[in-house]
Coordinates of C-alpha atoms in Angstrom, one line a residue:
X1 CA 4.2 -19.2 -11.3
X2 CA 7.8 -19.6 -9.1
X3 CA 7.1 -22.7 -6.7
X4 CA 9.9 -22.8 -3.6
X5 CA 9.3 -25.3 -1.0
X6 CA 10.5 -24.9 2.4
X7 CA 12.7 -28.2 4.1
X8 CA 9.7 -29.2 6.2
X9 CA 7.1 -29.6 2.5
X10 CA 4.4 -27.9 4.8
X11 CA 4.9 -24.6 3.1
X12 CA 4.2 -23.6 -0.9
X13 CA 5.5 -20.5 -2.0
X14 CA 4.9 -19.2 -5.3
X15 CA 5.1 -15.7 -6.8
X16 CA 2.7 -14.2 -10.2
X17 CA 4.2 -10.6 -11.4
X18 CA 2.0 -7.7 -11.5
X19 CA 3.8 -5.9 -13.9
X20 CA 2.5 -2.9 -16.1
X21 CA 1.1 -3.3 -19.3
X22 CA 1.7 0.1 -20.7
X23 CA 5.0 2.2 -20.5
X24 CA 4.6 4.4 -17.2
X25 CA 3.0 7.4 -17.0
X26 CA 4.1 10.4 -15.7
X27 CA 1.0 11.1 -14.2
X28 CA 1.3 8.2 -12.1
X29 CA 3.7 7.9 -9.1
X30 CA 4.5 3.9 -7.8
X31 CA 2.5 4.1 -4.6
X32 CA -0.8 5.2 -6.9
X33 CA -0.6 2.7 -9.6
X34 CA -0.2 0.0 -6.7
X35 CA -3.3 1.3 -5.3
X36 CA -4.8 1.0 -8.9
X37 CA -4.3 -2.6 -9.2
X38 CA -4.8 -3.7 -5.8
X39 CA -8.2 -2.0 -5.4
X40 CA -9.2 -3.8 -8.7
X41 CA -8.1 -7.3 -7.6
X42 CA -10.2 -7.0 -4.5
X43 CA -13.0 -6.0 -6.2
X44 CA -13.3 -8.1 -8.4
X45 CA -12.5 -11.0 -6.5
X46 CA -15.3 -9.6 -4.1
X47 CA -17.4 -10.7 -7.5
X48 CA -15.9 -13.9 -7.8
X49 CA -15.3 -15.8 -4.7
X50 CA -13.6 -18.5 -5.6
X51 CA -11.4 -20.2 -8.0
X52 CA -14.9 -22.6 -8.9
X53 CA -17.1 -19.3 -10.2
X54 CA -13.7 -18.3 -12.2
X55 CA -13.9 -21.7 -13.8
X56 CA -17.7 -22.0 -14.1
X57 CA -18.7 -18.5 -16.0
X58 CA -18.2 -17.2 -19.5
X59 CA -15.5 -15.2 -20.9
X60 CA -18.6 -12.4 -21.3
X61 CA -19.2 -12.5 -17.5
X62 CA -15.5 -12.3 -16.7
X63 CA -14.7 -9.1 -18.8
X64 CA -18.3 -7.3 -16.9
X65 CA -16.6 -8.5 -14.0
X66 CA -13.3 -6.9 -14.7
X67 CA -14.8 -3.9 -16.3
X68 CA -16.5 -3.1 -13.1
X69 CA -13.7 -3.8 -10.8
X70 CA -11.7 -1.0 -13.2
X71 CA -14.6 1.3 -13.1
X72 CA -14.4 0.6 -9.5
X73 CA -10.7 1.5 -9.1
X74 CA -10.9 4.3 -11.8
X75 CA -13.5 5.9 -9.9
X76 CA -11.7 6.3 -6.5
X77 CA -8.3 7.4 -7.5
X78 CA -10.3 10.0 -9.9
X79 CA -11.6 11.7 -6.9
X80 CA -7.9 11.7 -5.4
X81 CA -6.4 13.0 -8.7
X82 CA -9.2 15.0 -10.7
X83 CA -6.4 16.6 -12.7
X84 CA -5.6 13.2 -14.5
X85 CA -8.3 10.8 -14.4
X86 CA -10.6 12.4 -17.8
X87 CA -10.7 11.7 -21.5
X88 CA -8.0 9.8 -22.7
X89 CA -5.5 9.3 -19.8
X90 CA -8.5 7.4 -18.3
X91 CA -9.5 5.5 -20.8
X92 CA -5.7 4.1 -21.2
X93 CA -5.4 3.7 -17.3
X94 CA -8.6 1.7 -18.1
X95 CA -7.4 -0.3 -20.9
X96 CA -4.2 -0.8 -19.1
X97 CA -6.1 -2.3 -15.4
X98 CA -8.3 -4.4 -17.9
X99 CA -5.4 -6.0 -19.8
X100 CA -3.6 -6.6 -16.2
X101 CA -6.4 -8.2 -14.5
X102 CA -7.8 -10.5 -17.7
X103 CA -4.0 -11.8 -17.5
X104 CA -4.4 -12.3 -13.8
X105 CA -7.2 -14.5 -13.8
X106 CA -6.4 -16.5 -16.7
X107 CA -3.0 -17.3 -14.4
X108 CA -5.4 -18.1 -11.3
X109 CA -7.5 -20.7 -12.8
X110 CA -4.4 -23.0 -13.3
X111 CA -3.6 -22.6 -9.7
X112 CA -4.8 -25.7 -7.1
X113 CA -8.6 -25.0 -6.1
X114 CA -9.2 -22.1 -4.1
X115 CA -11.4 -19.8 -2.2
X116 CA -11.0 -16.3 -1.3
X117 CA -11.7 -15.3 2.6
X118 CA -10.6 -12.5 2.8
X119 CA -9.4 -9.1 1.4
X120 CA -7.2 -6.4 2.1
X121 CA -8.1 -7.5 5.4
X122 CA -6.3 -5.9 8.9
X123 CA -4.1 -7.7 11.3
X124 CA -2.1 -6.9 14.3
X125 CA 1.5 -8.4 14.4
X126 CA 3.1 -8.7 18.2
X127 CA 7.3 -9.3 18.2
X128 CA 9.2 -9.4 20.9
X129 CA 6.1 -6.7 22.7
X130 CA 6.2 -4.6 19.7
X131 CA 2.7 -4.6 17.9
X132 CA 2.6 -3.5 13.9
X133 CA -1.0 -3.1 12.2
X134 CA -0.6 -4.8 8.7
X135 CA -3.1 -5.7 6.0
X136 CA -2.9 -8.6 4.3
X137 CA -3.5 -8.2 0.2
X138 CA -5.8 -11.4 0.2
X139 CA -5.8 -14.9 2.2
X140 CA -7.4 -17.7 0.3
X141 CA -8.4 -21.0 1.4
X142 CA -7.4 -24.3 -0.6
X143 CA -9.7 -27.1 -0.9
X144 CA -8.1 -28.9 1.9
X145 CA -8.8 -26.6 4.8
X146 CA -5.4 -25.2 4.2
X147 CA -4.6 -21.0 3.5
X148 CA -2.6 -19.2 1.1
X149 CA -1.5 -15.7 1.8
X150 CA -1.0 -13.5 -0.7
X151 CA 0.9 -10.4 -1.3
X152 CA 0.6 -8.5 -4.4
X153 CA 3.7 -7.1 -5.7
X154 CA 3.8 -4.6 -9.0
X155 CA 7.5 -4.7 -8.8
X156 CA 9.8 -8.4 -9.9
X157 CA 9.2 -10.2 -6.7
X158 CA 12.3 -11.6 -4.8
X159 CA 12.7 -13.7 -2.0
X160 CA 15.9 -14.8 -1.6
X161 CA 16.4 -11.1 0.7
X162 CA 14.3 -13.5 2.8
X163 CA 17.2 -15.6 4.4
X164 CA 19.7 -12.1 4.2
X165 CA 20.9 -11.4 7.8
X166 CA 18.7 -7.9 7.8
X167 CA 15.9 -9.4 6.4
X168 CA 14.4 -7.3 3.6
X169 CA 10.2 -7.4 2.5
X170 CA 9.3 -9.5 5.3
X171 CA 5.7 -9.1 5.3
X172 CA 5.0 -12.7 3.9
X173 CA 7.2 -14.3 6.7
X174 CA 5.7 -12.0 9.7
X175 CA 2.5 -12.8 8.7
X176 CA 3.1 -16.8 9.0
X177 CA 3.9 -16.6 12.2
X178 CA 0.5 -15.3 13.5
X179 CA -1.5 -17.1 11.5
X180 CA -3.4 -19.8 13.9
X181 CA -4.9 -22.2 11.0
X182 CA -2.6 -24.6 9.1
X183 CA -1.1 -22.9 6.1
X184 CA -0.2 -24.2 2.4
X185 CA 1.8 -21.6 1.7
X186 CA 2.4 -17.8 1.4
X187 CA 2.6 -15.9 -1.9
X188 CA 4.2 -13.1 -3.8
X189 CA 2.1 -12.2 -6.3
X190 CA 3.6 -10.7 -9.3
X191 CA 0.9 -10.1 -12.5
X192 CA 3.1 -9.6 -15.5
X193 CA 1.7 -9.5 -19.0
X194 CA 2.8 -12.3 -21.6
X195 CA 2.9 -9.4 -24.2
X196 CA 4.4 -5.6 -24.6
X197 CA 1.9 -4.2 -25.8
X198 CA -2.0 -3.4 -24.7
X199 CA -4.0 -5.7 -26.6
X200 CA -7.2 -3.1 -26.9
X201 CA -9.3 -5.9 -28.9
X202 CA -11.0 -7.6 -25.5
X203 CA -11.8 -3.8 -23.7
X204 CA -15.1 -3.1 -24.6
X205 CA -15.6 0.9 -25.2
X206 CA -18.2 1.1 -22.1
X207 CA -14.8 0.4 -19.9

């Protein structure tokens, strides 16, 4: 984790890469493997709730967790792109979401207590009389009262583009502003795997 604190201490910011496990396939563009990983992080966090379940369950009930979330994700994009999603590339796009979202979790449960309220949830933005539709990765609320916004990222997250003249990625900061409970902080949420290679030993074959 990346902790920046604004000037006023109101506001936590901290980033947790969502890098690739694998080397890219060509199969894959950017956009789709985004789509990949975020549908599996809301769905299994649609499972889990909070930070306290994460905690409280075995390492058995977290893998059937993250198998289904995968499934979940596999399933969808398969009907998108029949011409990839059989025999082996899907079983390493499985592997691959597995080993991505085990790492994730482990990473959340050292984070401050938490609950998640809501996913990939919709939200209209109004500046200056212009209105944007957004949707917000995930918002999660800390034991305090307090939210956390979250962004998920698959790419290095920045945000020193933040204070740039032309600010660049500035969904984070736009969403801040429109939030009307207190928040702890917002967050760029980057999942990157300690290792370079898959490590197939904790994906069970039903995957």
């Amino acid at each position: 984790f990346f902790f920046f604190f604004n000037d006023t201490a109101t506001t936590e910011i901290y980033t947790l890469s969502l890098h690739d496990a694998l080397p890219i396939s060509p199969g894959l563009n950017a956009a789709e493997r985004g789509i990949l990983v975020h549908a599996s992080l809301e769905h299994a966090w649609g499972l889990l709730k909070d930070q306290k379940t994460l905690l409280s369950i075995k390492q058995e009930a977290i893998e059937k967790i993250v198998r289904k979330a995968v499934s979940s994700a596999i399933s969808a994009m398969s009907e998108k792109r029949p011409d990839l999603f059989s025999g082996r590339f899907e079983k390493i796009e499985s592997i691959r979401l597995f080993n991505l979202l085990f790492e994730c979790l482990e990473l959340e449960k050292k984070r401050f207590p938490f609950a998640v309220i809501g996913r990939e949830q919709a939200m209209e933005i109004e500046i200056s009389g212009l209105r944007l539709a957004a949707v917000v990765d995930r918002i999660d609320r800390l034991d305090d009262g307090r939210l956390v916004i979250i962004d998920y990222k698959t790419s290095k997250p920045e945000v020193k583009f933040w204070t740039d003249e032309r600010m660049a990625e500035p969904q984070l900061p736009l969403y801040s502003t429109v939030m009307k409970e207190p928040l702890a902080g917002v967050d760029r949420k980057s999942t990157r795997l300690n290792s370079s290679h898959t490590d197939i030993s904790r994906m069970p074959s039903s995957a």
